[in-house]
Each structure stands twice: as C-alpha cells, then as structure tokens.
GROMACS .gro file of C-alpha atoms in nm:
model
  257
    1UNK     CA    1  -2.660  -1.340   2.217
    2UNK     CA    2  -2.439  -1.644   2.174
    3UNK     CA    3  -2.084  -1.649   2.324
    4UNK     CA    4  -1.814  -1.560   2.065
    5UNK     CA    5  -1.647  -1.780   1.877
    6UNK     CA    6  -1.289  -1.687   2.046
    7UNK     CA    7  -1.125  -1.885   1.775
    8UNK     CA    8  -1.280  -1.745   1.473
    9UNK     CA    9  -1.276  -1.403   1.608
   10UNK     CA   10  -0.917  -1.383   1.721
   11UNK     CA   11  -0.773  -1.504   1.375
   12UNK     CA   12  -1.024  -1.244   1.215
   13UNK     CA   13  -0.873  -0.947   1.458
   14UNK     CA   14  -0.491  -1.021   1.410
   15UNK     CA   15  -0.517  -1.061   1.018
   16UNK     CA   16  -0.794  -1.277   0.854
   17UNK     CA   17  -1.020  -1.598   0.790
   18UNK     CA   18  -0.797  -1.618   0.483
   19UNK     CA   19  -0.405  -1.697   0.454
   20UNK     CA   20  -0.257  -1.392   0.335
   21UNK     CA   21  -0.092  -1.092   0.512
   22UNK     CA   22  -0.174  -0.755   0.752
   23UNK     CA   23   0.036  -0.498   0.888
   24UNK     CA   24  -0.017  -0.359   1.213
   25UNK     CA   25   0.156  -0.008   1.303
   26UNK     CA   26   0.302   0.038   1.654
   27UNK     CA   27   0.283   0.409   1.746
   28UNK     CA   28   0.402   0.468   2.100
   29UNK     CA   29   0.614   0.651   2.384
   30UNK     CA   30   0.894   0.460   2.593
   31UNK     CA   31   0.980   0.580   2.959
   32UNK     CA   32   1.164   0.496   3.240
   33UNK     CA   33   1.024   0.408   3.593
   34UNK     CA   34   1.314   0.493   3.862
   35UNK     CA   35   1.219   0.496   4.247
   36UNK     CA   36   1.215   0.836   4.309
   37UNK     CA   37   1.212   0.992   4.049
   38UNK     CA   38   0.910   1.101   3.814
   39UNK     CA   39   0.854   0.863   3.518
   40UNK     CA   40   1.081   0.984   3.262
   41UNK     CA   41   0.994   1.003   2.875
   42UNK     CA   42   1.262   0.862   2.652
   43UNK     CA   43   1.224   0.795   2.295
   44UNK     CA   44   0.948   0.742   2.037
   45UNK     CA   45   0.928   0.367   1.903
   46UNK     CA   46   0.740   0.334   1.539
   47UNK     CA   47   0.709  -0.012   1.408
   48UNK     CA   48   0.515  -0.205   1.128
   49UNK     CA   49   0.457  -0.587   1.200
   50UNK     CA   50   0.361  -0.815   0.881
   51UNK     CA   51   0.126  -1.082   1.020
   52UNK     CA   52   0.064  -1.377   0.785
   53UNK     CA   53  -0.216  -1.633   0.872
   54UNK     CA   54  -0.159  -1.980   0.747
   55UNK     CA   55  -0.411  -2.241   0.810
   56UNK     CA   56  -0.306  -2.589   0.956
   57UNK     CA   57  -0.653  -2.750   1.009
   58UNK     CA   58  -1.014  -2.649   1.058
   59UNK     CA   59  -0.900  -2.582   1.436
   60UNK     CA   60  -0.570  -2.449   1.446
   61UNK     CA   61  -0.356  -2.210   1.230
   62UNK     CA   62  -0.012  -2.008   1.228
   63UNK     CA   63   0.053  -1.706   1.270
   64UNK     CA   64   0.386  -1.564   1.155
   65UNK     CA   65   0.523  -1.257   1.210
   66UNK     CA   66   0.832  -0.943   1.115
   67UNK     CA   67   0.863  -0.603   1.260
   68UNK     CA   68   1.089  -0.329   1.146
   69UNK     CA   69   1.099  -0.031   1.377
   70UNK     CA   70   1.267   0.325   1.450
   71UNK     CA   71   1.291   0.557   1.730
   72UNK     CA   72   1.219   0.895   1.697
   73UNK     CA   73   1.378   1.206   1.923
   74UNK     CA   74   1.125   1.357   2.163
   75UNK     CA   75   1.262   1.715   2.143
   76UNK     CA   76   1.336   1.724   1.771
   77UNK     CA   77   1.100   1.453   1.611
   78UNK     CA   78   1.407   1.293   1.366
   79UNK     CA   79   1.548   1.017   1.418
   80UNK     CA   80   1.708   0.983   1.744
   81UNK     CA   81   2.072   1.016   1.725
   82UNK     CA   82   2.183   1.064   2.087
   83UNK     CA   83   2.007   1.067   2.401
   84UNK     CA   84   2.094   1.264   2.744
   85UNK     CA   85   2.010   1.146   3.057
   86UNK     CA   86   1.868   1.371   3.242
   87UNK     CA   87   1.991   1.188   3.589
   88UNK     CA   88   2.317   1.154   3.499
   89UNK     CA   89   2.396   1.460   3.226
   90UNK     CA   90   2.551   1.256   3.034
   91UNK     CA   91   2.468   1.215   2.620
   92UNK     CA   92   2.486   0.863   2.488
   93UNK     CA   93   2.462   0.745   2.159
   94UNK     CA   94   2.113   0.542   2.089
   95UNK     CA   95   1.984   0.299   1.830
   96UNK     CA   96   1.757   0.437   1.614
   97UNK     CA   97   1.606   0.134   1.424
   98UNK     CA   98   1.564  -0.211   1.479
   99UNK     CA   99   1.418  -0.571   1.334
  100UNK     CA  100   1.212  -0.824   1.601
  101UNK     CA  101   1.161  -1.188   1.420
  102UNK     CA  102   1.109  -1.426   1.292
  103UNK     CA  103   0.864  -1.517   1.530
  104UNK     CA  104   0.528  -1.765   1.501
  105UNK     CA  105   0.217  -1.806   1.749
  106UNK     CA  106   0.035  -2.112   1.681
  107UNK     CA  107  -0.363  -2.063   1.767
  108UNK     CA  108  -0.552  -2.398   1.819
  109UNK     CA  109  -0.928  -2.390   1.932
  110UNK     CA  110  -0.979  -2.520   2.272
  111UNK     CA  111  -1.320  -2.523   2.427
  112UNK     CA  112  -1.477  -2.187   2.393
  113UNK     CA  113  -1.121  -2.032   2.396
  114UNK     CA  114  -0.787  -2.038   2.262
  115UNK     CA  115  -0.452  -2.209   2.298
  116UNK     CA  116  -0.158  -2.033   2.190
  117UNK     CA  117   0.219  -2.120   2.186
  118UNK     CA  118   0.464  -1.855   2.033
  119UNK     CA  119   0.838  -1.900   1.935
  120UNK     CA  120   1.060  -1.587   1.901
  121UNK     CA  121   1.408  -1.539   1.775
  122UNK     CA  122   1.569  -1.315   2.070
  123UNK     CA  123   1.319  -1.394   2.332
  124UNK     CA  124   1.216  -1.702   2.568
  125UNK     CA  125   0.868  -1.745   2.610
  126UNK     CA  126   0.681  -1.865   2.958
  127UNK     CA  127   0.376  -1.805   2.855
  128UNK     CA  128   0.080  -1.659   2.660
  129UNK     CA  129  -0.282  -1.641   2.664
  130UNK     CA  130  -0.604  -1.473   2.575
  131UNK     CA  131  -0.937  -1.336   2.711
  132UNK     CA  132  -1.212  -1.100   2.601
  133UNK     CA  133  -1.488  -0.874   2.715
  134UNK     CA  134  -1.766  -0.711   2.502
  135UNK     CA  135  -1.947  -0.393   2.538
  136UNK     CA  136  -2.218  -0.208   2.348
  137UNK     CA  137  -2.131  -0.442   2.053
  138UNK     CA  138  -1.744  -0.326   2.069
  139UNK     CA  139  -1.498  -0.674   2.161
  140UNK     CA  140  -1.216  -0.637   2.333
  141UNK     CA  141  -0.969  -0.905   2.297
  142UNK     CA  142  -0.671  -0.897   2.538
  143UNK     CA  143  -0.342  -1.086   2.495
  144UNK     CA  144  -0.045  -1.137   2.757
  145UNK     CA  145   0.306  -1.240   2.713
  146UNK     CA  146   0.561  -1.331   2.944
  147UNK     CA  147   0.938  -1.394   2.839
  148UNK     CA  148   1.262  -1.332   2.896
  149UNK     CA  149   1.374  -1.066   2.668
  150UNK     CA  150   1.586  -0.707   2.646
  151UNK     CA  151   1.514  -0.380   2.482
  152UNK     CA  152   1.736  -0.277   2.176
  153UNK     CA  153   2.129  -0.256   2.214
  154UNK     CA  154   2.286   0.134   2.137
  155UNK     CA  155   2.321  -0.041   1.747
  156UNK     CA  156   1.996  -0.162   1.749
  157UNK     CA  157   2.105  -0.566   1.788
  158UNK     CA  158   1.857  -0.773   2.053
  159UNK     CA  159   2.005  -0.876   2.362
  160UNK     CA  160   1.982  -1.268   2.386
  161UNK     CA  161   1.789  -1.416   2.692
  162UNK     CA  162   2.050  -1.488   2.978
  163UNK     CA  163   2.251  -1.196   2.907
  164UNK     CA  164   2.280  -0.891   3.120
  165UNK     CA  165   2.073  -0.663   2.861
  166UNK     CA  166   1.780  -0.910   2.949
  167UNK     CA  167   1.478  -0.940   3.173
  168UNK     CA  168   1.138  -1.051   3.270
  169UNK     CA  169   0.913  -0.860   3.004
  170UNK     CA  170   0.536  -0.820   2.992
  171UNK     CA  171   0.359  -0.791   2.647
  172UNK     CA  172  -0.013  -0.656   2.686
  173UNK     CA  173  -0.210  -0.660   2.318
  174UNK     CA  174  -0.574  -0.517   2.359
  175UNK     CA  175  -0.720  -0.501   2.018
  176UNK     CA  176  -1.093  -0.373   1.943
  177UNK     CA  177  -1.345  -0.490   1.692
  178UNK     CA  178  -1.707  -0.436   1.626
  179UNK     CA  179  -1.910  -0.775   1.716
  180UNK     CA  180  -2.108  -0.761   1.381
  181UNK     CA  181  -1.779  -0.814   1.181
  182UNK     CA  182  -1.656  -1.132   1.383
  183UNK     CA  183  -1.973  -1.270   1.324
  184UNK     CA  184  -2.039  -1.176   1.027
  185UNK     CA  185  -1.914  -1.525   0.704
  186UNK     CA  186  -1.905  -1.230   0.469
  187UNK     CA  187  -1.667  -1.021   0.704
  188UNK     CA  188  -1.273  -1.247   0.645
  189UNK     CA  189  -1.092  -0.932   0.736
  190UNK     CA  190  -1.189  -0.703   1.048
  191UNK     CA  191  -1.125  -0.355   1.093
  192UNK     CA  192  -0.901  -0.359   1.420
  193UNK     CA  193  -0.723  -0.113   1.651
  194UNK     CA  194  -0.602  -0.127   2.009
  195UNK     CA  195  -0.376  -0.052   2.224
  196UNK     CA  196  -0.018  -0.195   2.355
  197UNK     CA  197   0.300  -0.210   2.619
  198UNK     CA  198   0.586  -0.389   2.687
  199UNK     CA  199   0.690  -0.358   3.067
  200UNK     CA  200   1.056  -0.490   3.126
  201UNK     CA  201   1.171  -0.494   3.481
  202UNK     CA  202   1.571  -0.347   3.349
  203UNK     CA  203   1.670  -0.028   3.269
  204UNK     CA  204   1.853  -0.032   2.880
  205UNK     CA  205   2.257  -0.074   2.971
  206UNK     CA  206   2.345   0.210   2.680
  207UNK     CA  207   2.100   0.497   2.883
  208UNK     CA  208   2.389   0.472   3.138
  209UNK     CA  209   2.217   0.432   3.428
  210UNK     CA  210   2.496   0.257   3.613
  211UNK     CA  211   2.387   0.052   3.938
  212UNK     CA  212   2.043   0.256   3.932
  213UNK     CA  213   1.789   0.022   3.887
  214UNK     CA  214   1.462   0.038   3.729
  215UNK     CA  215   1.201  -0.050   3.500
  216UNK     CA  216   1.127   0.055   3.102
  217UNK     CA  217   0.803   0.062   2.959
  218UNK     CA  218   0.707   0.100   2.575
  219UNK     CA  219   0.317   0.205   2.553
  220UNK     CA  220   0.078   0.346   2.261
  221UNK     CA  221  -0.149   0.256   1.957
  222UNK     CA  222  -0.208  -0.060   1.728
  223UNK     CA  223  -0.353   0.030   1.397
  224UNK     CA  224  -0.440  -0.287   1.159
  225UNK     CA  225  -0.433  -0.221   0.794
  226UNK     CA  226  -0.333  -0.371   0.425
  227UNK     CA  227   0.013  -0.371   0.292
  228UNK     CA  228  -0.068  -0.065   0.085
  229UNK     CA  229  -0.177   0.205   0.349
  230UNK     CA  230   0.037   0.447   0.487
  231UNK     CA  231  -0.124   0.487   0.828
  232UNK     CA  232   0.179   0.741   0.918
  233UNK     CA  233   0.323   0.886   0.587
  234UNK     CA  234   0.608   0.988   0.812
  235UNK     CA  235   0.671   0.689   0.939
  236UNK     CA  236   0.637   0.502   0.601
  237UNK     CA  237   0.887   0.740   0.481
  238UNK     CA  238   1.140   0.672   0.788
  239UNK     CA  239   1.121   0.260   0.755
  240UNK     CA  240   1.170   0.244   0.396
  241UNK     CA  241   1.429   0.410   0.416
  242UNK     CA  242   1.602   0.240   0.680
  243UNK     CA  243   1.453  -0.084   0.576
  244UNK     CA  244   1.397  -0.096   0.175
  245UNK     CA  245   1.397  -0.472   0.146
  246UNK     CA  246   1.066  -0.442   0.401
  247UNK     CA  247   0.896  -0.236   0.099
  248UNK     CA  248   0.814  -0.237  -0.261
  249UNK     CA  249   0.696  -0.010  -0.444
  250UNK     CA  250   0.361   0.103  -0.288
  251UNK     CA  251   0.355  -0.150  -0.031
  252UNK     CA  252   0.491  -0.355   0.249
  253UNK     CA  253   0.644  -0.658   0.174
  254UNK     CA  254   0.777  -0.921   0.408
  255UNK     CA  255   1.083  -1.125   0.331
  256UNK     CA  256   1.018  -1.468   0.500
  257UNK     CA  257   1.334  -1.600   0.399
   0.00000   0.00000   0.00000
C-alpha cells in the first residue's frame, strides 16, 4: 500500500477537503495529580469546537477555530456551582462555562508530512506537530502541543501566559479514521473520533490548594460531526443556553467576528 498522504488526510480528519465548517465535541473528566495523594476527580468539562477549513494554496490551508464549554458537577451532574476540596474541606466557588479562541493552525505540506504553526488568544505556543500509525485499515493521527497556558479562572476568564494561573501545558489530539475514506476523491468529509488531554504542570489557584503543588489533567472523547447533530442532547441543551450566540436554531453557528 502507498504511504498516506499526511496532508490530504489530516485536513480530511479535522474538518474537510472543502472550506466550510465541523464541530468536534469534547466529552471528558478533569483530575488532580498531588504527590501523595490518589489522583483526585474534579469536574466534568463539555465543549463544542467549530473548525473551519480555508484553503490558501494547493499545499497549505487554515484552520480556524472557537470552543464554548461547561463543567458539569461529578456528584450531581448540573452544572457545577461549587466545588469542595477534599484535602482541604473547604467549598469554593467554580466556573462553570468558558470560551477558548480565536485561535488558527496553519497546515502546509512538507515532504510526506505536515508543518503546522498555531496562534491562540490566551496561550503561547512552542510548538506543534504531527505523526500517524495505521492498523487493520484504522489511521491514527496524533497531534502534540506545547504552550504556556492556564486552566479557567473561578469566573471562567483565561489566565494570560506569564501570570501565576499559568503553566507549561501538553495538548495530545489522537483522532481515528478508516484508511478507505482518506483515500477515497469521493470521500471530502471523514467520519472521525478520538481521543484527548491537556496535562498542565499547576494546580487551578481557585481549588485552594495553597502552597501544595501539583499537576491537572483534562482527559476523554473527541466526536466529529456537522453543525446540526446533537451528539449529547444534554450538552446541546447546557451550551445554548449559556452560549446562545454559539447556536441558531437547529445548529451550531460560529461567530468569527
């Protein structure tokens, strides 16, 4: 079999060989890694990102992206309102939605892989990059991002990079496709999934963990769909909600400003 066409393939998995627009869902778990202590569940992140694919030339394209997201309680399942340390005792308030963007990656062809530059409002980027593995005629493509970045503030604002709510972070995308669709010139839109986490090497300031140090990690499930389905009804329900200029009507819709 030939080698894939990294290029082709990752535009195809993210959103499609056409300009227009995808949402991914985010469906995950955050926790807390503390020296001694078992890794502690937090709070329950949902998210949709808007990905919009806009071609520059035959080997390079943009791709822009939004997020809206919401944390859920683990005990109750609503939105979180509070949260209670189990270290400390104490209850502190929490945020329970937030916005990540504007941000753009720009994907140029290079070789038989990829080159890919992102800027992010609220983050500082050191670097990204992309690999892949295949397997019984699944494709796995794997993204990593490192930049300097801070988990939502108590009212759901970004910390800035430099700032003490900041830190080294880790991004890891793994998405999946079937082989036959990236190769495929009818196939312009793949069916994707995957997986995700975000490993930042700070604690959030409002969990009030005082001079205890440790780590936060957000982990779970990439789902890749139109601006129409309602992967998570629930969820749906939550963001428009908190978010009605994200939605209208019976779909998603982005404002790009």
């Amino acid at each position: 079999m030939a080698a894939l066409d990294l290029f082709s393939a990752y535009r195809k998995m993210f959103g499609s060989s056409a300009d227009g627009e995808s949402c991914w869902w985010y469906l995950g778990a955050t926790s807390l890694k503390i020296p001694d202590y078992p890794e502690i569940p937090a709070i329950l992140p949902e998210t949709i990102m808007v990905y919009r694919t806009e071609t520059l030339a035959a080997d390079a394209f943009k791709l822009h992206w939004l997020e809206v997201g919401c944390f859920r309680d683990l005990l109750t399942g609503e939105l979180v309102e509070s949260w209670t340390n189990p270290v400390t005792g104490a209850t502190v308030g929490a945020p329970n939605s937030f916005a990540e963007g504007p941000a753009c990656y720009t994907i140029k062809a290079a070789g038989n892989g990829v080159q890919i530059s992102l800027v992010q409002a609220h983050a500082h980027v050191l670097h990204v990059k992309a690999r892949y593995r295949e397997a019984g005629g699944r494709v796995m493509l794997t993204q990593t991002e490192t930049k300097l970045r801070g988990f939502p503030n108590a009212d759901g604002s970004l910390p800035e990079p430099g700032t003490p709510g900041a830190a080294t972070a880790l991004t890891t995308l793994s998405l999946f496709s079937d082989r036959a669709d990236l190769d495929s010139a009818q196939v312009h839109w793949a069916p994707s999934t995957g997986v995700y986490s975000l490993d930042l090497d700070i604690l959030p300031a409002w969990m009030g963990f005082g001079d205890i140090a440790g780590a936060t990690r957000v982990s779970g499930i990439m789902h890749k769909s139109t601006m129409k389905d309602r992967v998570n009804a629930s969820a749906w329900d939550r963001l428009s909600t908190l978010f009605p200029s994200f939605f209208h009507g019976d779909s998603v819709r982005a404002d790009w400003g």
